[in-house]
Amino acid sequence: ILTLIFIQLIGVTAAYAEPPARPDENNLTAEFAEFRRTQVESVAYELLFKFARGRGTYEGNARIDLELRTLQYPLSIDFSSKAIRRITVDGVPVTDFVLRDGSFDIPARHLKKRMRIGVEYQNTFSTTGAGIQRFVDAADGEDYLFTDFEPYEAHTLFPSLDQPDLKASYRVQLEIPADWKAIANSPVESSETIEGGKRVTMKPTPPISSYLVFVGAGPYAEWKDHYEDGAGGVPLSIFARQSMAKFVDAERVFAVTKKGLGFFTAYFDYAYPFAKYDQIFAPELGPGAMENPGAVTLRESMIYKGAVSDSVLDGRANTILHEMADMWFGDLVTMKWWNDLWLNESFATYMAFMAQAEAFQLDSVWQDFFSEKTWGYWQDTLVTTHPIETVVSDTNTAMSNFDGITYAKGGAALKQLQFYVGADAFRAGVRAYFKKYAWQNTTREDFISAIADAASLDLSGWTRSWLQSAGPNAVHA
């Protein structure tokens, strides 16, 4: 603990007698991520992917521009690849890199204060439900590609410093068949015809974390709309595979999206921070949805082939609003490490219900919220219960506590916090938090401090009682 405090004070790696050991397995420890954060001043990526119809492999070419604080130790790059063909530093081949499962090291003798690492490689698509996935539609044989990277899967598509507190700009190029759509976090900058298809170049992203990068391609059906905000507006798109297109109720989805953007922009007093808002209905998506900035993925089961009840539609709207809240709390401002990931999900859970109550005037919203809260009550009575705030030692355990405590109890705790400090102070604290930490990484302490400052209250006791202890309240006669 003293070492980490010292590092934070001096901001360099001199506090390390030697770097912490990198695991041989495909894993990243909190200790090593903290060390690497002291090595790297800034990072930016240029990524080229070559995807072909009907092929289970793809080609990649990554260029990583780095500014380093120190050249004393090797630089470890997270990467899982079928075949690395070439690694260069400023165009000069490196052959003595250290390769392990899930990462490789550039020896210190190759490092420079400012440098470009190039990696050319071939890789296969994921079959685990994470990373980059290739879905072949049985209806027409068409390929649909999409990614899902949380918490530690971006490095299965491209070499990266795959930790949330090393935000970077990403410029993505896709070489794809001529009839495919290219989707990424940023809008298309240019498209040119090449042999066998086209090359689509996206605009560079603002600084985002690696797990939030999205890449998609395929003959997707697309619906377009526009959200007007008085300052140029936000382009909106919906994507789905062709065989599901006739079932997509795009007008209803766009209506929820527009109303949600209006509510959150006003509540946060901060304009939507990205250049577009795409929603991709992805087949066989692992999670229910994922808040990739500018390219939100939604499970395809939210496309309904027949009439459904209002409660089902309200549930889908809640998911859309949940991911939208994360555009600010999670994407604009991102937690430093996975121990605070609960706050992303808890905040989005609470804000989605608040949006339905205030912007949609949904009468049943707090009954629905209580129904979700019972999930947290049940989870909190099990022997496996845990505090909302937990220790996460590595990426392998980052999602182990993603349960009713993270979502339902965490959301209920934030609702209780708003009641405790008052609605005006809570909103003022949230607004101050976004303005102060935009495009940066934070901890739970930063968020609670913003609320405490706005309310002029000491919230240390509240934090201990609600976030750092497990189990439901007990009332005794």
CSV table of C-alpha atoms in Angstrom, one decimal, residues 36-472:
chain,number,residue,atom,x,y,z
A,36,ARG,CA,2.1,-0.3,-16.4
A,37,ARG,CA,0.0,2.9,-15.9
A,38,THR,CA,3.2,4.5,-14.4
A,39,GLN,CA,5.2,3.5,-17.5
A,40,VAL,CA,2.8,4.9,-20.2
A,41,GLU,CA,2.1,8.6,-20.6
A,42,SER,CA,-0.3,8.3,-23.6
A,43,VAL,CA,-1.3,5.9,-26.3
A,44,ALA,CA,-3.2,6.0,-29.6
A,45,TYR,CA,-4.2,3.2,-32.0
A,46,GLU,CA,-4.6,2.9,-35.8
A,47,LEU,CA,-6.2,-0.5,-36.5
A,48,LEU,CA,-6.7,-2.2,-39.9
A,49,PHE,CA,-8.8,-5.4,-40.1
A,50,LYS,CA,-9.4,-7.5,-43.2
A,51,PHE,CA,-12.6,-9.5,-43.1
A,52,ALA,CA,-13.8,-11.8,-45.9
A,53,ARG,CA,-17.2,-13.5,-46.5
A,54,GLY,CA,-17.2,-17.1,-45.4
A,55,ARG,CA,-13.8,-17.2,-43.8
A,56,GLY,CA,-13.1,-18.1,-40.2
A,57,THR,CA,-9.9,-16.1,-40.0
A,58,TYR,CA,-9.0,-12.5,-40.5
A,59,GLU,CA,-5.9,-10.3,-41.0
A,60,GLY,CA,-4.9,-7.5,-38.7
A,61,ASN,CA,-2.4,-4.7,-38.7
A,62,ALA,CA,-2.1,-2.6,-35.6
A,63,ARG,CA,0.0,0.6,-35.1
A,64,ILE,CA,0.3,1.7,-31.5
A,65,ASP,CA,1.7,5.2,-30.9
A,66,LEU,CA,3.1,5.5,-27.4
A,67,GLU,CA,4.7,8.2,-25.2
A,68,LEU,CA,6.5,6.5,-22.3
A,69,ARG,CA,7.5,8.0,-18.9
A,70,THR,CA,10.3,5.5,-18.4
A,71,LEU,CA,12.5,3.2,-20.5
A,72,GLN,CA,13.8,1.2,-17.7
A,73,TYR,CA,11.7,-2.0,-18.0
A,74,PRO,CA,10.2,-4.0,-20.8
A,75,LEU,CA,6.8,-2.9,-22.1
A,76,SER,CA,4.2,-5.6,-21.9
A,77,ILE,CA,1.4,-5.7,-24.6
A,78,ASP,CA,-1.8,-7.7,-24.2
A,79,PHE,CA,-2.5,-9.8,-27.2
A,80,SER,CA,-3.9,-13.2,-28.1
A,81,SER,CA,-3.3,-14.2,-31.7
A,82,LYS,CA,-3.2,-17.3,-33.8
A,83,ALA,CA,-0.1,-16.1,-35.7
A,84,ILE,CA,2.1,-13.0,-35.2
A,85,ARG,CA,3.8,-12.3,-38.5
A,86,ARG,CA,5.8,-9.3,-37.7
A,87,ILE,CA,6.5,-6.8,-34.8
A,88,THR,CA,8.3,-3.6,-35.4
A,89,VAL,CA,9.4,-0.5,-33.4
A,90,ASP,CA,9.4,2.6,-35.6
A,91,GLY,CA,9.6,0.3,-38.6
A,92,VAL,CA,12.5,-1.8,-37.4
A,93,PRO,CA,11.7,-5.5,-36.9
A,94,VAL,CA,11.9,-6.8,-33.3
A,95,THR,CA,12.6,-10.6,-33.1
A,96,ASP,CA,13.6,-10.9,-29.5
A,97,PHE,CA,10.2,-10.1,-28.0
A,98,VAL,CA,9.0,-12.3,-25.1
A,99,LEU,CA,5.8,-14.2,-26.0
A,100,ARG,CA,3.4,-15.7,-23.4
A,101,ASP,CA,-0.2,-16.8,-23.4
A,102,GLY,CA,-2.2,-13.5,-23.8
A,103,SER,CA,0.7,-11.0,-24.0
A,104,PHE,CA,4.2,-10.2,-25.3
A,105,ASP,CA,7.0,-8.0,-24.1
A,106,ILE,CA,9.1,-5.5,-26.0
A,107,PRO,CA,12.6,-5.6,-24.4
A,108,ALA,CA,13.7,-2.3,-22.8
A,109,ARG,CA,16.5,-1.9,-25.2
A,110,HIS,CA,14.0,-1.2,-28.0
A,111,LEU,CA,12.0,1.4,-26.2
A,112,LYS,CA,12.0,5.1,-26.9
A,113,LYS,CA,10.3,8.1,-25.3
A,114,ARG,CA,8.0,8.4,-28.3
A,115,MET,CA,7.6,5.3,-30.5
A,116,ARG,CA,5.3,3.4,-32.8
A,117,ILE,CA,4.8,-0.4,-32.3
A,118,GLY,CA,3.6,-2.2,-35.4
A,119,VAL,CA,2.1,-5.7,-35.3
A,120,GLU,CA,0.9,-7.7,-38.3
A,121,TYR,CA,-1.0,-10.9,-37.6
A,122,GLN,CA,-3.6,-13.4,-38.4
A,123,ASN,CA,-6.3,-14.5,-36.0
A,124,THR,CA,-9.5,-16.5,-35.6
A,125,PHE,CA,-12.9,-15.5,-34.5
A,126,SER,CA,-14.1,-16.2,-31.0
A,127,THR,CA,-16.3,-19.1,-30.1
A,128,THR,CA,-16.7,-18.2,-26.4
A,129,GLY,CA,-19.4,-15.5,-26.6
A,130,ALA,CA,-16.7,-12.8,-26.0
A,131,GLY,CA,-14.2,-11.0,-28.2
A,132,ILE,CA,-15.0,-10.7,-31.9
A,133,GLN,CA,-17.6,-13.1,-33.0
A,134,ARG,CA,-18.7,-14.4,-36.4
A,135,PHE,CA,-22.3,-15.4,-36.7
A,136,VAL,CA,-23.4,-17.3,-39.8
A,137,ASP,CA,-27.2,-16.9,-40.4
A,138,ALA,CA,-28.8,-20.2,-41.2
A,139,ALA,CA,-31.5,-18.4,-43.1
A,140,ASP,CA,-29.3,-17.1,-45.9
A,141,GLY,CA,-25.7,-18.1,-45.1
A,142,GLU,CA,-24.6,-14.5,-44.5
A,143,ASP,CA,-21.8,-13.6,-42.0
A,144,TYR,CA,-22.3,-11.0,-39.2
A,145,LEU,CA,-19.4,-9.8,-37.2
A,146,PHE,CA,-19.6,-8.0,-33.9
A,147,THR,CA,-17.5,-7.5,-30.7
A,148,ASP,CA,-18.0,-7.7,-27.0
A,149,PHE,CA,-14.9,-6.8,-24.9
A,150,GLU,CA,-15.8,-6.3,-21.3
A,151,PRO,CA,-13.8,-6.8,-19.1
A,152,TYR,CA,-10.6,-8.1,-20.8
A,153,GLU,CA,-11.2,-9.2,-24.4
A,154,ALA,CA,-10.1,-6.3,-26.6
A,155,HIS,CA,-6.6,-7.8,-26.9
A,156,THR,CA,-8.2,-10.9,-28.5
A,157,LEU,CA,-8.9,-8.7,-31.6
A,158,PHE,CA,-5.9,-6.4,-31.6
A,159,PRO,CA,-2.7,-5.9,-29.5
A,160,SER,CA,-3.4,-3.3,-26.8
A,161,LEU,CA,-2.8,-2.0,-23.3
A,162,ASP,CA,-6.1,-3.6,-22.3
A,163,GLN,CA,-6.9,-1.9,-19.0
A,164,PRO,CA,-9.5,0.8,-18.5
A,165,ASP,CA,-7.3,3.6,-17.1
A,166,LEU,CA,-5.2,3.8,-20.3
A,167,LYS,CA,-7.7,5.6,-22.4
A,168,ALA,CA,-6.8,6.1,-26.1
A,169,SER,CA,-8.0,7.4,-29.4
A,170,TYR,CA,-8.8,4.6,-31.9
A,171,ARG,CA,-8.8,5.0,-35.7
A,172,VAL,CA,-10.3,1.9,-37.3
A,173,GLN,CA,-10.1,0.8,-40.9
A,174,LEU,CA,-12.0,-2.2,-42.3
A,175,GLU,CA,-11.5,-4.0,-45.6
A,176,ILE,CA,-14.7,-5.8,-46.3
A,177,PRO,CA,-16.9,-7.1,-49.1
A,178,ALA,CA,-18.6,-4.2,-51.1
A,179,ASP,CA,-22.1,-5.0,-49.9
A,180,TRP,CA,-21.2,-5.1,-46.2
A,181,LYS,CA,-21.8,-2.3,-43.6
A,182,ALA,CA,-18.9,-1.2,-41.5
A,183,ILE,CA,-19.7,-0.2,-37.9
A,184,ALA,CA,-17.4,1.2,-35.2
A,185,ASN,CA,-17.6,3.7,-32.4
A,186,SER,CA,-17.1,6.7,-34.7
A,187,PRO,CA,-18.7,7.7,-38.0
A,188,VAL,CA,-17.4,6.8,-41.4
A,189,GLU,CA,-14.8,9.2,-42.6
A,190,SER,CA,-14.2,7.8,-46.1
A,191,SER,CA,-14.8,4.7,-48.2
A,192,GLU,CA,-12.8,3.6,-51.3
A,193,THR,CA,-13.1,0.7,-53.7
A,194,ILE,CA,-10.3,-1.9,-53.5
A,195,GLU,CA,-9.8,-5.2,-55.1
A,196,GLY,CA,-12.4,-7.6,-53.8
A,197,GLY,CA,-14.4,-5.0,-51.9
A,198,LYS,CA,-13.9,-1.7,-50.1
A,199,ARG,CA,-11.8,-0.1,-47.5
A,200,VAL,CA,-13.8,1.9,-44.9
A,201,THR,CA,-12.0,4.4,-42.6
A,202,MET,CA,-13.6,5.6,-39.5
A,203,LYS,CA,-13.0,9.0,-37.8
A,204,PRO,CA,-10.7,8.8,-34.7
A,205,THR,CA,-12.5,8.3,-31.4
A,206,PRO,CA,-12.2,10.6,-28.4
A,207,PRO,CA,-10.3,9.0,-25.5
A,208,ILE,CA,-12.1,5.8,-24.5
A,209,SER,CA,-11.1,2.6,-22.7
A,210,SER,CA,-10.1,-0.5,-24.7
A,211,TYR,CA,-13.1,-2.6,-23.4
A,212,LEU,CA,-15.5,-0.1,-25.0
A,213,VAL,CA,-14.1,-0.4,-28.5
A,214,PHE,CA,-16.6,-1.8,-31.0
A,215,VAL,CA,-16.1,-3.3,-34.5
A,216,GLY,CA,-18.9,-4.7,-36.6
A,217,ALA,CA,-19.3,-5.8,-40.2
A,218,GLY,CA,-21.7,-7.7,-42.4
A,219,PRO,CA,-24.7,-7.2,-44.7
A,220,TYR,CA,-26.7,-5.6,-41.9
A,221,ALA,CA,-30.1,-4.0,-42.5
A,222,GLU,CA,-29.9,-0.3,-41.4
A,223,TRP,CA,-32.5,2.2,-40.3
A,224,LYS,CA,-31.6,5.9,-39.8
A,225,ASP,CA,-33.0,8.8,-37.9
A,226,HIS,CA,-31.7,12.0,-36.2
A,227,TYR,CA,-31.9,13.4,-32.7
A,228,GLU,CA,-32.2,17.2,-32.7
A,229,ASP,CA,-30.6,18.9,-29.8
A,230,GLY,CA,-30.2,22.5,-31.1
A,231,ALA,CA,-26.5,22.1,-31.6
A,232,GLY,CA,-26.2,19.9,-34.8
A,233,GLY,CA,-28.0,16.9,-33.3
A,234,VAL,CA,-26.9,13.2,-33.2
A,235,PRO,CA,-27.2,10.8,-36.1
A,236,LEU,CA,-29.1,7.6,-35.0
A,237,SER,CA,-28.9,4.2,-36.6
A,238,ILE,CA,-30.3,0.7,-35.9
A,239,PHE,CA,-28.7,-2.4,-37.3
A,240,ALA,CA,-30.0,-6.0,-37.6
A,241,ARG,CA,-29.4,-9.0,-39.8
A,242,GLN,CA,-31.4,-9.1,-43.0
A,243,SER,CA,-33.5,-12.1,-42.0
A,244,MET,CA,-34.7,-10.3,-38.9
A,245,ALA,CA,-35.3,-6.9,-40.6
A,246,LYS,CA,-39.1,-7.4,-41.1
A,247,PHE,CA,-39.6,-7.7,-37.3
A,248,VAL,CA,-37.6,-4.6,-36.3
A,249,ASP,CA,-39.9,-1.9,-34.8
A,250,ALA,CA,-37.4,0.9,-35.5
A,251,GLU,CA,-39.9,3.7,-35.0
A,252,ARG,CA,-40.5,2.6,-31.3
A,253,VAL,CA,-36.8,2.1,-30.6
A,254,PHE,CA,-36.0,5.5,-32.1
A,255,ALA,CA,-38.7,7.1,-30.0
A,256,VAL,CA,-37.3,5.7,-26.8
A,257,THR,CA,-33.8,6.7,-27.8
A,258,LYS,CA,-34.7,10.3,-28.6
A,259,LYS,CA,-36.6,10.8,-25.3
A,260,GLY,CA,-33.8,9.2,-23.4
A,261,LEU,CA,-31.2,11.5,-24.9
A,262,GLY,CA,-33.3,14.5,-24.1
A,263,PHE,CA,-33.7,13.5,-20.5
A,264,PHE,CA,-30.1,12.6,-19.8
A,265,THR,CA,-28.7,15.6,-21.6
A,266,ALA,CA,-30.9,17.9,-19.4
A,267,TYR,CA,-30.4,15.9,-16.1
A,268,PHE,CA,-26.6,15.7,-16.5
A,269,ASP,CA,-26.3,19.2,-17.9
A,270,TYR,CA,-23.8,17.8,-20.4
A,271,ALA,CA,-24.4,17.2,-24.1
A,272,TYR,CA,-24.3,13.6,-25.4
A,273,PRO,CA,-20.5,13.2,-25.7
A,274,PHE,CA,-20.1,11.1,-28.9
A,275,ALA,CA,-20.6,11.7,-32.6
A,276,LYS,CA,-23.4,9.2,-33.2
A,277,TYR,CA,-25.7,6.7,-31.5
A,278,ASP,CA,-25.9,3.3,-33.2
A,279,GLN,CA,-27.8,0.3,-31.7
A,280,ILE,CA,-26.9,-3.1,-33.1
A,281,PHE,CA,-29.1,-6.1,-32.5
A,282,ALA,CA,-26.4,-8.7,-32.3
A,283,PRO,CA,-27.2,-12.4,-32.6
A,284,GLU,CA,-25.8,-14.6,-29.9
A,285,LEU,CA,-24.6,-11.6,-27.9
A,286,GLY,CA,-23.4,-12.8,-24.5
A,287,PRO,CA,-24.7,-10.0,-22.2
A,288,GLY,CA,-28.1,-8.5,-22.5
A,289,ALA,CA,-26.5,-5.3,-23.9
A,290,MET,CA,-23.2,-3.4,-23.9
A,291,GLU,CA,-22.6,0.3,-23.7
A,292,ASN,CA,-20.0,0.7,-26.5
A,293,PRO,CA,-19.9,4.5,-27.0
A,294,GLY,CA,-21.6,5.3,-30.3
A,295,ALA,CA,-22.3,1.6,-31.0
A,296,VAL,CA,-24.5,0.0,-28.4
A,297,THR,CA,-25.1,-3.7,-28.8
A,298,LEU,CA,-28.5,-5.2,-27.8
A,299,ARG,CA,-29.3,-8.9,-27.5
A,300,GLU,CA,-31.3,-9.9,-30.6
A,301,SER,CA,-34.1,-11.4,-28.5
A,302,MET,CA,-35.2,-7.8,-28.1
A,303,ILE,CA,-36.5,-8.0,-31.6
A,304,TYR,CA,-40.1,-9.3,-31.2
A,305,LYS,CA,-41.6,-11.5,-33.9
A,306,GLY,CA,-45.1,-10.9,-32.7
A,307,ALA,CA,-47.2,-8.9,-30.3
A,308,VAL,CA,-45.8,-8.5,-26.8
A,309,SER,CA,-47.1,-7.0,-23.6
A,310,ASP,CA,-46.4,-3.4,-22.4
A,311,SER,CA,-44.2,-4.8,-19.6
A,312,VAL,CA,-41.9,-6.5,-22.2
A,313,LEU,CA,-41.6,-3.2,-24.2
A,314,ASP,CA,-41.0,-1.3,-20.9
A,315,GLY,CA,-38.2,-3.8,-20.1
A,316,ARG,CA,-36.6,-3.3,-23.4
A,317,ALA,CA,-36.8,0.5,-23.0
A,318,ASN,CA,-35.2,0.2,-19.6
A,319,THR,CA,-32.3,-1.7,-21.2
A,320,ILE,CA,-31.9,1.0,-23.8
A,321,LEU,CA,-31.9,3.7,-21.2
A,322,HIS,CA,-29.5,1.7,-19.0
A,323,GLU,CA,-26.9,1.6,-21.8
A,324,MET,CA,-27.5,5.2,-22.6
A,325,ALA,CA,-26.8,6.4,-19.1
A,326,ASP,CA,-23.5,4.6,-19.4
A,327,MET,CA,-22.5,6.9,-22.3
A,328,TRP,CA,-21.8,9.4,-19.5
A,329,PHE,CA,-21.2,7.3,-16.5
A,330,GLY,CA,-18.9,4.6,-17.8
A,331,ASP,CA,-17.8,5.9,-21.2
A,332,LEU,CA,-17.2,9.7,-20.8
A,333,VAL,CA,-16.0,9.1,-17.2
A,334,THR,CA,-14.7,5.5,-16.6
A,335,MET,CA,-13.7,3.6,-13.5
A,336,LYS,CA,-10.0,3.2,-13.1
A,337,TRP,CA,-10.2,-0.6,-12.3
A,338,TRP,CA,-12.8,-3.3,-12.1
A,339,ASN,CA,-13.3,-3.1,-8.3
A,340,ASP,CA,-15.5,0.0,-9.1
A,341,LEU,CA,-17.3,-1.5,-12.0
A,342,TRP,CA,-20.4,-2.0,-9.8
A,343,LEU,CA,-20.8,1.8,-9.8
A,344,ASN,CA,-21.2,1.9,-13.6
A,345,GLU,CA,-24.0,-0.7,-13.4
A,346,SER,CA,-25.7,0.5,-10.3
A,347,PHE,CA,-25.8,4.1,-11.6
A,348,ALA,CA,-27.2,3.1,-14.9
A,349,THR,CA,-29.7,0.8,-13.2
A,350,TYR,CA,-31.1,3.7,-11.1
A,351,MET,CA,-30.9,6.3,-13.8
A,352,ALA,CA,-32.8,4.1,-16.3
A,353,PHE,CA,-35.7,3.8,-13.9
A,354,MET,CA,-35.6,7.5,-13.1
A,355,ALA,CA,-35.8,8.3,-16.8
A,356,GLN,CA,-38.8,6.1,-17.2
A,357,ALA,CA,-40.5,7.8,-14.2
A,358,GLU,CA,-39.7,11.4,-15.2
A,359,ALA,CA,-39.4,11.4,-19.0
A,360,PHE,CA,-41.8,8.6,-19.9
A,361,GLN,CA,-44.3,9.1,-17.0
A,362,LEU,CA,-44.5,5.3,-16.5
A,363,ASP,CA,-46.8,4.6,-13.6
A,364,SER,CA,-45.4,1.2,-12.7
A,365,VAL,CA,-41.7,2.3,-12.8
A,366,TRP,CA,-41.0,2.1,-9.0
A,367,GLN,CA,-42.9,-1.2,-8.7
A,368,ASP,CA,-40.7,-2.5,-11.5
A,369,PHE,CA,-37.7,-1.2,-9.6
A,370,PHE,CA,-38.8,-3.0,-6.5
A,371,SER,CA,-39.2,-6.2,-8.5
A,372,GLU,CA,-35.5,-5.9,-9.5
A,373,LYS,CA,-34.6,-5.0,-5.9
A,374,THR,CA,-36.0,-8.3,-4.7
A,375,TRP,CA,-33.2,-9.9,-6.7
A,376,GLY,CA,-30.7,-8.1,-4.6
A,377,TYR,CA,-32.6,-9.0,-1.3
A,378,TRP,CA,-32.4,-12.7,-2.3
A,379,GLN,CA,-28.7,-12.5,-3.3
A,380,ASP,CA,-27.9,-10.7,0.0
A,381,THR,CA,-29.3,-13.6,2.1
A,382,LEU,CA,-27.1,-16.3,0.5
A,383,VAL,CA,-23.8,-17.5,2.0
A,384,THR,CA,-22.2,-16.1,-1.2
A,385,THR,CA,-23.3,-12.5,-0.5
A,386,HIS,CA,-20.6,-9.8,-0.5
A,387,PRO,CA,-20.4,-6.0,0.0
A,388,ILE,CA,-21.3,-3.9,-3.0
A,389,GLU,CA,-17.7,-2.7,-3.0
A,390,THR,CA,-15.2,-5.6,-3.3
A,391,VAL,CA,-11.6,-6.3,-4.1
A,392,VAL,CA,-10.8,-7.4,-7.7
A,393,SER,CA,-7.3,-8.7,-7.9
A,394,ASP,CA,-7.3,-9.5,-11.6
A,395,THR,CA,-9.3,-9.6,-14.8
A,396,ASN,CA,-10.2,-13.3,-14.4
A,397,THR,CA,-12.2,-12.4,-11.4
A,398,ALA,CA,-13.6,-9.1,-12.6
A,399,MET,CA,-17.0,-10.4,-13.4
A,400,SER,CA,-17.3,-12.9,-10.5
A,401,ASN,CA,-19.4,-10.5,-8.4
A,402,PHE,CA,-21.7,-9.4,-11.3
A,403,ASP,CA,-25.0,-10.3,-9.7
A,404,GLY,CA,-28.0,-8.9,-7.8
A,405,ILE,CA,-25.7,-7.1,-5.4
A,406,THR,CA,-24.0,-5.2,-8.2
A,407,TYR,CA,-27.1,-4.3,-10.1
A,408,ALA,CA,-30.1,-4.4,-7.8
A,409,LYS,CA,-28.7,-3.6,-4.4
A,410,GLY,CA,-26.2,-1.1,-5.9
A,411,GLY,CA,-29.0,0.7,-7.7
A,412,ALA,CA,-31.2,0.7,-4.5
A,413,ALA,CA,-28.3,2.1,-2.5
A,414,LEU,CA,-27.9,5.0,-5.0
A,415,LYS,CA,-31.7,5.7,-4.8
A,416,GLN,CA,-31.3,5.7,-1.0
A,417,LEU,CA,-28.3,8.1,-1.4
A,418,GLN,CA,-30.4,10.5,-3.4
A,419,PHE,CA,-33.1,10.5,-0.7
A,420,TYR,CA,-30.4,11.0,2.0
A,421,VAL,CA,-28.7,14.0,0.4
A,422,GLY,CA,-31.7,15.4,-1.5
A,423,ALA,CA,-32.6,15.3,-5.2
A,424,ASP,CA,-31.1,18.7,-5.9
A,425,ALA,CA,-27.8,17.9,-4.2
A,426,PHE,CA,-27.5,14.5,-5.9
A,427,ARG,CA,-28.1,16.0,-9.3
A,428,ALA,CA,-25.6,18.8,-8.7
A,429,GLY,CA,-23.0,16.3,-7.5
A,430,VAL,CA,-23.5,14.2,-10.6
A,431,ARG,CA,-23.2,17.2,-12.9
A,432,ALA,CA,-20.0,18.4,-11.1
A,433,TYR,CA,-18.6,14.9,-11.4
A,434,PHE,CA,-19.0,14.8,-15.2
A,435,LYS,CA,-17.6,18.3,-15.7
A,436,LYS,CA,-14.6,17.6,-13.5
A,437,TYR,CA,-13.6,14.2,-14.8
A,438,ALA,CA,-14.7,14.2,-18.5
A,439,TRP,CA,-12.6,11.8,-20.6
A,440,GLN,CA,-10.7,10.6,-17.4
A,441,ASN,CA,-10.7,7.7,-15.1
A,442,THR,CA,-12.0,7.8,-11.5
A,443,THR,CA,-12.6,5.8,-8.4
A,444,ARG,CA,-15.7,5.4,-6.2
A,445,GLU,CA,-14.2,7.9,-3.8
A,446,ASP,CA,-14.2,10.6,-6.6
A,447,PHE,CA,-17.9,10.0,-7.2
A,448,ILE,CA,-19.0,10.0,-3.5
A,449,SER,CA,-16.8,13.1,-2.9
A,450,ALA,CA,-18.7,14.9,-5.6
A,451,ILE,CA,-22.0,14.1,-4.0
A,452,ALA,CA,-20.7,14.9,-0.5
A,453,ASP,CA,-19.4,18.3,-1.7
A,454,ALA,CA,-22.7,19.2,-3.4
A,455,ALA,CA,-24.7,18.2,-0.3
A,456,SER,CA,-22.1,19.6,2.3
A,457,LEU,CA,-22.3,16.2,4.1
A,458,ASP,CA,-19.7,13.7,5.3
A,459,LEU,CA,-20.6,10.5,3.5
A,460,SER,CA,-17.9,8.3,5.0
A,461,GLY,CA,-20.4,6.6,7.4
A,462,TRP,CA,-22.9,6.1,4.7
A,463,THR,CA,-20.2,4.5,2.5
A,464,ARG,CA,-19.2,2.1,5.3
A,465,SER,CA,-22.8,1.1,6.1
A,466,TRP,CA,-24.2,0.7,2.5
A,467,LEU,CA,-21.2,-0.1,0.3
A,468,GLN,CA,-18.7,-1.9,2.5
A,469,SER,CA,-20.9,-4.2,4.5
A,470,ALA,CA,-22.9,-7.2,3.3
A,471,GLY,CA,-26.4,-8.5,4.2
A,472,PRO,CA,-29.8,-6.9,4.5
